[in-house]
CSV table of C-alpha atoms in Angstrom, one decimal:
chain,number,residue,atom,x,y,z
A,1,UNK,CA,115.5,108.2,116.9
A,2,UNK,CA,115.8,104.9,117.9
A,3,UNK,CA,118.4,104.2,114.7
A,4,UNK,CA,120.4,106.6,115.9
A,5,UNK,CA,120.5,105.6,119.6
A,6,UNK,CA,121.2,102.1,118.3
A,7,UNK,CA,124.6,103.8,116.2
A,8,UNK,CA,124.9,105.5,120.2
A,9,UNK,CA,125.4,102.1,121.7
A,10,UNK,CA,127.3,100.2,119.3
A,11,UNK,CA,129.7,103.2,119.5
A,12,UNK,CA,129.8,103.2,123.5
A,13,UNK,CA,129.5,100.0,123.6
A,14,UNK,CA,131.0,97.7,121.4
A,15,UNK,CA,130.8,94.5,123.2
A,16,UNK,CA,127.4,94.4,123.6
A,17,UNK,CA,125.4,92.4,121.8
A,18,UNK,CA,122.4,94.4,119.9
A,19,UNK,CA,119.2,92.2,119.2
A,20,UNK,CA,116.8,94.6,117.1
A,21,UNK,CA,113.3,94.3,116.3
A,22,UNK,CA,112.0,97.0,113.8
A,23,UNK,CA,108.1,96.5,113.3
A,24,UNK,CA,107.3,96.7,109.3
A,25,UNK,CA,104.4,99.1,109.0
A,26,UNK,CA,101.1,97.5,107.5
A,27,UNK,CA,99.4,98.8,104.2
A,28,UNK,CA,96.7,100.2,106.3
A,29,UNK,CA,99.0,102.7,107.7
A,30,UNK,CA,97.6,106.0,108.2
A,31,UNK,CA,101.2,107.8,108.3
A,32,UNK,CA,102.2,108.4,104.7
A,33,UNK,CA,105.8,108.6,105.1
A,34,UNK,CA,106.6,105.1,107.6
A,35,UNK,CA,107.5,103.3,104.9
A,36,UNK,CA,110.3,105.4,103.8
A,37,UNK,CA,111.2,106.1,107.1
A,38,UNK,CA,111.4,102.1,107.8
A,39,UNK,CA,113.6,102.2,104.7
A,40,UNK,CA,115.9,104.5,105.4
A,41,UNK,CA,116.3,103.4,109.2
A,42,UNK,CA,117.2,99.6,107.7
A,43,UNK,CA,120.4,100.5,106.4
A,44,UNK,CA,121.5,101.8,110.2
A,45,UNK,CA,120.1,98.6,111.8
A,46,UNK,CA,121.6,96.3,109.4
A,47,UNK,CA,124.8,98.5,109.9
A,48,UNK,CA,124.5,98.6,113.9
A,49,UNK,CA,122.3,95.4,115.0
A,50,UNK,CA,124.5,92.0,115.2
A,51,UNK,CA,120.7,89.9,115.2
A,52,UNK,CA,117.8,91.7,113.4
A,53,UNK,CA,114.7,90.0,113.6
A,54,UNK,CA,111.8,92.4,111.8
A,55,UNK,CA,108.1,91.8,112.3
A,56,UNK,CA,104.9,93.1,110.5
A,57,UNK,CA,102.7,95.3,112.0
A,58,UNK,CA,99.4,93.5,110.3
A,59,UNK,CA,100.9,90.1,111.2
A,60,UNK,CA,101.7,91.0,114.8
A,61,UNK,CA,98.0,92.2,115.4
A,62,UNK,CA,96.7,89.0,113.3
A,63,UNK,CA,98.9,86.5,116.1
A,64,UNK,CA,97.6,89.4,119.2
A,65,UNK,CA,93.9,88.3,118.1
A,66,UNK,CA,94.5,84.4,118.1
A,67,UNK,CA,96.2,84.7,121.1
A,68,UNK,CA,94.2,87.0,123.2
A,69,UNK,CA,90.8,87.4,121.2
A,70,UNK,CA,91.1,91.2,120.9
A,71,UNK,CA,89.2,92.3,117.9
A,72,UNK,CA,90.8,94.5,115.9
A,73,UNK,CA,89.1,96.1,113.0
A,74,UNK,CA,92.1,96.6,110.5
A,75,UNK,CA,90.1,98.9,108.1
A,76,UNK,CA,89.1,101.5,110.8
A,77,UNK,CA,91.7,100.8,113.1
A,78,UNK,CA,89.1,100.6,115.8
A,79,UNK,CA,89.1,97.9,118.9
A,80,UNK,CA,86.7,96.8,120.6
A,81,UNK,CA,89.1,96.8,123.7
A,82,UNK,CA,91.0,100.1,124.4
A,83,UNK,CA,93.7,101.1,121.9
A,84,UNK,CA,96.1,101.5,124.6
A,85,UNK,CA,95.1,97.7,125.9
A,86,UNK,CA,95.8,96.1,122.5
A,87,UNK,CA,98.9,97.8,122.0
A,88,UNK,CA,100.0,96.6,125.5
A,89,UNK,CA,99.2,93.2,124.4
A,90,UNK,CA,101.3,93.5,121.0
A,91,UNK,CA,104.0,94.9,123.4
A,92,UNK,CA,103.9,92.3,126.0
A,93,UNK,CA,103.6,89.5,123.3
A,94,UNK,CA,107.1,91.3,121.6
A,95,UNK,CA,108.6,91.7,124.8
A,96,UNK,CA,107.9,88.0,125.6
A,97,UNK,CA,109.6,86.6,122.3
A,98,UNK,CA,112.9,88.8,123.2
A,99,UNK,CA,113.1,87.3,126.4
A,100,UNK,CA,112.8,83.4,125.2
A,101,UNK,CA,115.3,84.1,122.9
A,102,UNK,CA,117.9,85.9,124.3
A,103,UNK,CA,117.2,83.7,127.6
A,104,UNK,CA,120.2,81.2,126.9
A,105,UNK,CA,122.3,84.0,126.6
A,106,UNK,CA,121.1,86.0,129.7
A,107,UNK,CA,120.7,82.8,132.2
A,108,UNK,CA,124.2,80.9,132.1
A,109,UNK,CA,124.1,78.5,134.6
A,110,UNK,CA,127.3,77.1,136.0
């Protein structure tokens, strides 16, 4: 889905610069297929994306817990904080790396 919606807006919307981020699944994955599905979705981001910038799902959760302290219990994929508050945190911490990136492009002072 989200492959294709990139393809969408480069279509509509040429001009535009497309920063992507896919997350790498870890080994610990409990859907069989992501890693094929990762593969196959690469060759429409590398096709579509003009900045691709691909993060690890196990080393996204490892620099969550240094920052934050949530304890995440790789083997069981257990938390000892909500599931739903350490993925908001792995979100956030994404969210925040887009926006210091892209925030020379997005604040142009005069």
């Amino acid at each position: 889905l989200g492959s294709r919606t990139l393809s969408l807006i480069a279509d509509n919307f040429p001009d535009v610069f497309r920063f992507v981020i896919p997350v790498y699944p870890s080994a610990e994955d409990d859907v069989i297929t992501s890693p094929y599905n990762t593969t196959l979705a690469m060759k429409q981001i590398s096709e579509y994306g003009n900045c691709i910038m691909p993060v690890e799902n196990q080393s996204l959760t490892a620099i969550c817990q240094k920052l934050g302290g949530a304890k995440v219990d790789n083997i069981k994929h257990t938390v000892s904080e909500s599931k739903e508050k350490a993925f908001n945190r792995m979100n956030s911490f994404v969210a925040k790396v887009i926006l210091d990136i892209t925030a020379s492009a997005r604040l142009m002072v005069a």
